[in-house]
Coordinates of C-alpha atoms and ligand atoms in Angstrom, one line a residue:
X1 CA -79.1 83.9 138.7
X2 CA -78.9 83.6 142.5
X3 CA -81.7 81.8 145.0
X4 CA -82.0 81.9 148.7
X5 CA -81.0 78.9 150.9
X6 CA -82.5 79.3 154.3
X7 CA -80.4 76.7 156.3
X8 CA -81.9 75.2 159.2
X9 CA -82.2 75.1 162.1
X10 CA -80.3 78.5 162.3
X11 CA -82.4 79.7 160.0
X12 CA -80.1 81.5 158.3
X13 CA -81.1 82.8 154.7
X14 CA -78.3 83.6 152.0
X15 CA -77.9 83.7 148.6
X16 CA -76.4 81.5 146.3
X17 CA -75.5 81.3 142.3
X18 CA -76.8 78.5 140.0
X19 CA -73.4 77.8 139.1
X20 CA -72.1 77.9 142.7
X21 CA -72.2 74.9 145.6
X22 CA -74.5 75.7 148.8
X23 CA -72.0 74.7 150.9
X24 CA -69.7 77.2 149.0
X25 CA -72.4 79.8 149.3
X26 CA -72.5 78.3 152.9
X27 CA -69.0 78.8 154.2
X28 CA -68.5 82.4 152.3
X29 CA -71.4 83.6 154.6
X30 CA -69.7 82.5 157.7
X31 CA -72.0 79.4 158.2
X32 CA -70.4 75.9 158.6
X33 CA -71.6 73.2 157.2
X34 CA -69.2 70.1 158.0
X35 CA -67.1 68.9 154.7
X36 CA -63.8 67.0 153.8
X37 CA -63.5 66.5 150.2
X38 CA -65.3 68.9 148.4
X39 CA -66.0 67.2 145.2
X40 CA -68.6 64.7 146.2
X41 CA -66.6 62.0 147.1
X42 CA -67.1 61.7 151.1
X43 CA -70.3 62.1 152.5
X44 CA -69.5 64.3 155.1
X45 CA -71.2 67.3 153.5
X46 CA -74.6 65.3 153.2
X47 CA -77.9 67.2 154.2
X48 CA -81.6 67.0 154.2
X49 CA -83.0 69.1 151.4
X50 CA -86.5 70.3 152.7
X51 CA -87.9 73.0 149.7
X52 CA -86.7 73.4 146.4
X53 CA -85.0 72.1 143.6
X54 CA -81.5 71.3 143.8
X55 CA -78.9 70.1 141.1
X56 CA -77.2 67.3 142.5
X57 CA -74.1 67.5 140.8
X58 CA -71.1 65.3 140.6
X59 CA -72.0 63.1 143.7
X60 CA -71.0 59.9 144.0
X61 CA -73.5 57.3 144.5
X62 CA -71.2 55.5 147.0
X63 CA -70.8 59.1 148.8
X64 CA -74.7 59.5 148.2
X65 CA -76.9 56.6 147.9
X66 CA -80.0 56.2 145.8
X67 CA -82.4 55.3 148.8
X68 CA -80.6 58.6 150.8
X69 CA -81.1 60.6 147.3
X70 CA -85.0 59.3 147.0
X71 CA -85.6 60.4 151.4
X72 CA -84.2 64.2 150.5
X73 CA -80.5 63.7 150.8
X74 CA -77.7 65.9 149.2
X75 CA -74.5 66.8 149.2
X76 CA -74.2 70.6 149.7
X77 CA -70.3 70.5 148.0
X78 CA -71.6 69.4 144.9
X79 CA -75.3 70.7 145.0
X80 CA -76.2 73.7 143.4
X81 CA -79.5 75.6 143.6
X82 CA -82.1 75.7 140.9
X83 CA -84.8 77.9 142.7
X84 CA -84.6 78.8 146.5
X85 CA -84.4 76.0 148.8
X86 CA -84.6 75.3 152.4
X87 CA -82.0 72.8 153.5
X88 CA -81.6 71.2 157.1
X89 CA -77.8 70.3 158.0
X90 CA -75.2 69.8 160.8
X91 CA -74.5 72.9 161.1
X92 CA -71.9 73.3 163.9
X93 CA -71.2 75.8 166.4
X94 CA -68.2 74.9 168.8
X95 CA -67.7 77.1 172.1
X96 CA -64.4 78.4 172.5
X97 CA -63.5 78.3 168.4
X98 CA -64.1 81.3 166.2
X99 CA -65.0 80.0 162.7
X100 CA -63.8 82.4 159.8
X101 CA -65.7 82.8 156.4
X102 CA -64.1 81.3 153.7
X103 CA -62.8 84.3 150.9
X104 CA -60.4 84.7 147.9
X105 CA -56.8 85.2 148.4
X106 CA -54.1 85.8 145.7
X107 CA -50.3 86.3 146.3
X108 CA -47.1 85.4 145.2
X109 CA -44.8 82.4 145.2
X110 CA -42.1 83.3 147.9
X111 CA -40.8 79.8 148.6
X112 CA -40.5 76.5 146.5
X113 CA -38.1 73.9 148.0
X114 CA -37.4 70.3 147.3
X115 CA -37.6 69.2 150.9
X116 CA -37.7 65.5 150.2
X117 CA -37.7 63.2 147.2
X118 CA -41.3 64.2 145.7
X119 CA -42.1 67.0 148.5
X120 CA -42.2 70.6 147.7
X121 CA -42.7 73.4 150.2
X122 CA -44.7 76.4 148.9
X123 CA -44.6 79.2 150.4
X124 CA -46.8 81.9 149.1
X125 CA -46.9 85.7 150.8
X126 CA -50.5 86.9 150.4
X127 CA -51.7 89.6 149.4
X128 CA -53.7 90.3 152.1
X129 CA -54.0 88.8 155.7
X130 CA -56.1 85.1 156.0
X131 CA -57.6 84.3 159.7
X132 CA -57.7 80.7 160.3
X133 CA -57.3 78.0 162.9
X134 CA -54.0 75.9 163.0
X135 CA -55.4 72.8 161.1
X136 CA -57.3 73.9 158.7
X137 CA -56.3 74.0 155.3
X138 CA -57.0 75.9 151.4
X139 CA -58.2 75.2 148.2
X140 CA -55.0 76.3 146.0
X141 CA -56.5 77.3 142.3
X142 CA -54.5 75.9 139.4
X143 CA -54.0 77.3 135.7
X144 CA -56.6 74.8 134.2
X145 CA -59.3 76.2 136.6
X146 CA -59.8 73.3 139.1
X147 CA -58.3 73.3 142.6
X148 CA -56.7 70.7 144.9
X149 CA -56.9 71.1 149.1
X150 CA -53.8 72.0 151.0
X151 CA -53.1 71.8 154.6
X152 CA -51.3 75.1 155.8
X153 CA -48.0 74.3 157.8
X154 CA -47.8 77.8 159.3
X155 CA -49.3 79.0 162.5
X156 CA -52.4 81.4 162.6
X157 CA -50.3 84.3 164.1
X158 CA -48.4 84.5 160.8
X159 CA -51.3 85.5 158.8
X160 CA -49.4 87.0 156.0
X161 CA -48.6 83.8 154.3
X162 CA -49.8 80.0 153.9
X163 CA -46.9 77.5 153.6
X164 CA -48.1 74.2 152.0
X165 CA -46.3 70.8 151.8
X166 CA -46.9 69.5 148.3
X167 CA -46.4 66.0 147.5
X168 CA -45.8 65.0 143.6
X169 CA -48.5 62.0 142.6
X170 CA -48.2 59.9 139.6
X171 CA -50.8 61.8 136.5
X172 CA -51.7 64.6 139.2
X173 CA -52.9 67.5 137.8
X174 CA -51.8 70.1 140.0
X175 CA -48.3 68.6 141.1
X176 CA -46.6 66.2 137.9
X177 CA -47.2 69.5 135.4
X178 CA -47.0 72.5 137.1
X179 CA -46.3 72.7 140.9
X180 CA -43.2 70.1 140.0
X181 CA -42.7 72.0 136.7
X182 CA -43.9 75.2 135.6
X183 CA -44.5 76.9 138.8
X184 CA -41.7 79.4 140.2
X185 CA -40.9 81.8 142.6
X186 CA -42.3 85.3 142.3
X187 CA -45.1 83.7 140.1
X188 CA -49.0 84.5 141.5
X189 CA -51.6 81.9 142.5
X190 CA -54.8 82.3 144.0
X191 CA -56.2 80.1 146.6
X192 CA -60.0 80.1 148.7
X193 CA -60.1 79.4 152.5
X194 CA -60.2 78.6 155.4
X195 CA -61.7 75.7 155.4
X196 CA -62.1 72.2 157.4
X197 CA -62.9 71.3 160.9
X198 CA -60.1 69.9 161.7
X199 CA -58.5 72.4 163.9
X200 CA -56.5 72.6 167.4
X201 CA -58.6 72.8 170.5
X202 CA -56.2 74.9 172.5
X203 CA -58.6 75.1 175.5
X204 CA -58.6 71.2 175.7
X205 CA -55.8 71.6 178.4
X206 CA -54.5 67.7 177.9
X207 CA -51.0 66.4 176.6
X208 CA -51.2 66.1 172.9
X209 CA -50.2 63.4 170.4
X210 CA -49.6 64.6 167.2
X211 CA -49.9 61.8 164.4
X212 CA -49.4 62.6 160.8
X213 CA -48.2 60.4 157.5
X214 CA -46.4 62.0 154.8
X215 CA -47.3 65.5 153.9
X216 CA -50.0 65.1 156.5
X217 CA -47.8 66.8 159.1
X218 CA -48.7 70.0 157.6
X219 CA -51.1 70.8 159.9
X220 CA -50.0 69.3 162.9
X221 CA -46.9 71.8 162.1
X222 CA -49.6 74.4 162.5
X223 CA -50.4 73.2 165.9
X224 CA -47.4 72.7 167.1
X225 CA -46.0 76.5 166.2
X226 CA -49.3 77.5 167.8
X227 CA -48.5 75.7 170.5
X228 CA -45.1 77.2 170.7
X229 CA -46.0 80.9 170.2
X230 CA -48.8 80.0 173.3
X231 CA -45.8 78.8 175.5
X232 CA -43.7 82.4 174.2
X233 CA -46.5 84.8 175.2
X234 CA -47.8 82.7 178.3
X235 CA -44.2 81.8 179.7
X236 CA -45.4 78.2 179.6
X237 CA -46.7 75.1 178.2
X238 CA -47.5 72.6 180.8
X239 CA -48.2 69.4 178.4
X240 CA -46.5 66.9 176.6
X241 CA -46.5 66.9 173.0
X242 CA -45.5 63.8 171.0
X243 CA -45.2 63.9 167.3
X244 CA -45.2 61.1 164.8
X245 CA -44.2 61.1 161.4
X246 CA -45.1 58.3 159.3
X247 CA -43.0 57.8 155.8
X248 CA -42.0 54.9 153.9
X249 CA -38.3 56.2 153.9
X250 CA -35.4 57.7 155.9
X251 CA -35.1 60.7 153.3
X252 CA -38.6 61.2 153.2
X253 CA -38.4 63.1 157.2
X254 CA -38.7 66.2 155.9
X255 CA -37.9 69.1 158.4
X256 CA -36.3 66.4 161.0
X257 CA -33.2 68.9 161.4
X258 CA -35.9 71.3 162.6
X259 CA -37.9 69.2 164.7
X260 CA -35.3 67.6 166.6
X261 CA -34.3 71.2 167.8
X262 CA -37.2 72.1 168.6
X263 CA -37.2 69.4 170.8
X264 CA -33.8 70.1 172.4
X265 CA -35.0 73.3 173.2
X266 CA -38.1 72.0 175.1
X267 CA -38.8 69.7 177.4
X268 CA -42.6 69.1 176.6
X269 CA -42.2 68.2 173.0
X270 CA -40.4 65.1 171.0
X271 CA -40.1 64.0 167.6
X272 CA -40.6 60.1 166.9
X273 CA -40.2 59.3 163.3
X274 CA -41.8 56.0 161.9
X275 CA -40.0 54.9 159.2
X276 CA -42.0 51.8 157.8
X277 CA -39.3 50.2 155.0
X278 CA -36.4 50.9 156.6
X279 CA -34.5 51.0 160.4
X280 CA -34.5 54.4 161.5
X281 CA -32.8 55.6 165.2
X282 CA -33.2 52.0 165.9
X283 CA -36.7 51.3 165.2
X284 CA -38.6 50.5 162.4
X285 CA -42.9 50.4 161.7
X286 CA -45.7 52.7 160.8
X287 CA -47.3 55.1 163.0
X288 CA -49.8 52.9 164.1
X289 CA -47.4 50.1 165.3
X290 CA -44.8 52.3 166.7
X291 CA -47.7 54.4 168.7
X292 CA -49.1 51.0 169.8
X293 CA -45.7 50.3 171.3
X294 CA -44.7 53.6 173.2
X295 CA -48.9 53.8 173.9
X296 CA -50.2 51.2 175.3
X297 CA -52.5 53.6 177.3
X298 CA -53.2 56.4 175.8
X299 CA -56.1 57.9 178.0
X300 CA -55.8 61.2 179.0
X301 CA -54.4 62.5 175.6
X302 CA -56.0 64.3 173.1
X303 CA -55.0 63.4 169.6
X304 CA -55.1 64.7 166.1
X305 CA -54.5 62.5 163.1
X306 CA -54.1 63.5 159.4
X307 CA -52.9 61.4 156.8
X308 CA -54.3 58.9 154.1
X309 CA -57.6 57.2 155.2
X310 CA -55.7 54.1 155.4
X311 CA -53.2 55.4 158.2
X312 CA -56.4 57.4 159.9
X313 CA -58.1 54.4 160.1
X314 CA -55.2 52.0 161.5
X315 CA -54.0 55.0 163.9
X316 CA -57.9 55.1 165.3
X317 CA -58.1 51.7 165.6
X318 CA -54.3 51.8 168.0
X319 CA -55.7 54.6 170.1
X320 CA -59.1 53.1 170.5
X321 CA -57.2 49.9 171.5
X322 CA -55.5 52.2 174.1
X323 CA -58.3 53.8 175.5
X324 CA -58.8 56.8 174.4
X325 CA -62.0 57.5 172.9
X326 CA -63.3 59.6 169.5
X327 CA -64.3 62.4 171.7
X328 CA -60.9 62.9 172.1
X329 CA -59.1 62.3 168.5
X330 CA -59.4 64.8 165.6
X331 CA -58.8 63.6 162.3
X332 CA -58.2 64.4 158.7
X333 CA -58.4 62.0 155.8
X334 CA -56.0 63.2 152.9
X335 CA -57.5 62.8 149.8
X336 CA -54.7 62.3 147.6
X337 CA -55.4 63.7 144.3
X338 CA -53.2 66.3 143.7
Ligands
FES1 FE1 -69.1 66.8 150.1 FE2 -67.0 65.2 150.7 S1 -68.8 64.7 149.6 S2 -67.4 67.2 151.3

């Protein structure tokens, strides 16, 4: 059974399944909704429900609170239709960015690496090209049926593949029995994306900082090869870009060898890795601390931030302290349930 969602104030009508989220039903139809976690656990999905009656799902009352719930409230990741509704969100439209509709990929396992204690680059060659912006990341399907979000590491130019850094978590369904275990090269996976709005603003035109914790560089990889292959077509990239890495130890830099080259070869970019348990080239602190001290003014920059909400939040709170404002910081919370 399918019903019509009308979303306003676009007033766009489209259909969605009983069995299927609006904003699912949302994105496929090349309509963005804003969302992080997708299972009801963040808020940022919430919308005004006007007609109809909705499922609510698997919301959480923290995400979605009784008294929100009881004035019309919803969250479209988890909500699913059960006649046709009329729903009123945030629905964004951003000048200068082309949004693509989220679709169904499969392919096949090209690359699986070890490339840190606990970190596993994937690399899977698709099947058929995905358009996205650097930044945004996929929904990678595993055998049981669920999926878990993945940043991809690889620039929008390369559209034939996604490259994902996969970090192992204690009791994690995707990564302690299968990514870790079963999975291999040449094996197929399939995968649903692009999603997320967190994304490079190339036509920002400021020096970036670039400020990512554990496999949270991923997309800030993406942005910086798409800031690279802008410098190889244009002859030139005019701004600074400063990458952090935030990891607990030495061995956990994955990449460095790469980085640091890159940065040899270019006078706009550098690598600063912030090693928090240990000394590393001399220096030792999380990102937040070690951005604080190379940072005390930070106005002028434009920033993107991805990492556990802890690390978002501190890293905010150190750019905030140094002047620069939200309208210029992007940032990703990793929800770490892999
Ligand atoms: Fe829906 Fe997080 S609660 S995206």
């Amino acid at each position: 059974t399918t019903h019509t969602i009308t979303v306003e104030p676009l007033g766009t009508e489209l259909q969605c399944r009983e069995d299927q989220s609006i904003l699912d039903a949302c994105l496929r139809n090349g309509v963005w909704l804003p969302h992080a976690c997708t299972h009801g656990t963040c808020g940022t999905c919430k919308a005004e429900v006007l007609e109809g009656a909705i499922d609510y799902g698997d919301a959480s009352p923290y995400a979605l609170l009784e008294s929100e719930r009881a004035e019309g409230a919803a969250l479209m990741c988890v909500a699913t239709p059960r006649e046709d509704v009329v729903i009123e969100g945030d629905v964004e439209i951003e000048e200068g960015i082309t949004m693509y509709p989220v679709r169904d990929f499969s392919g096949t396992v090209a690359v699986l690496d070890e490339i840190a204690p606990d970190v596993r680059r994937l690399v899977v060659d698709l099947d058929e090209p995905m358009d996205f912006n650097a930044g945004q990341y996929v929904q990678l399907n595993l055998p049981d049926g669920d999926d878990r979000p993945y940043s991809i590491a690889n620039a929008p130019h390369e559209r034939g593949r996604v490259e994902l850094h996969i970090k192992r978590t204690e009791n994690g369904a995707a990564t302690a029995g299968w990514v870790f275990d079963r999975l291999a090269v040449g094996d197929v996976v399939t995968l649903s994306g692009p999603y997320g709005k967190f994304y490079f603003r190339p036509d920002r035109d400021k020096p970036l900082l670039l400020l990512g914790s554990g496999t949270g560089l991923a997309p800030l990889v993406s942005i910086l090869k798409t800031v690279m292959a802008i410098e190889d077509e244009d002859g030139e990239w005019e701004h600074e870009v400063v990458m952090y890495h935030g990891v607990a130890l030495e061995n956990g830099l994955y990449d460095r060898e790469w980085f640091e080259q890159v940065a040899d070869e270019r006078d706009w970019f550098s690598y600063r890795p912030a090693v928090s348990r240990e000394e590393c080239d001399g220096r030792q602190g999380r990102v937040p601390a070690l951005l604080t001290e190379d940072f005390p003014r930070a106005g002028g920059n434009v920033a993107y931030i991805c990492g556990n909400p802890a690390m978002v939040e501190d890293t905010m709170r150190a750019l905030m302290k140094a002047r620069l404002f939200p309208r210029d910081i992007y940032r990703e919370d990793f929800f770490d349930a892999a």
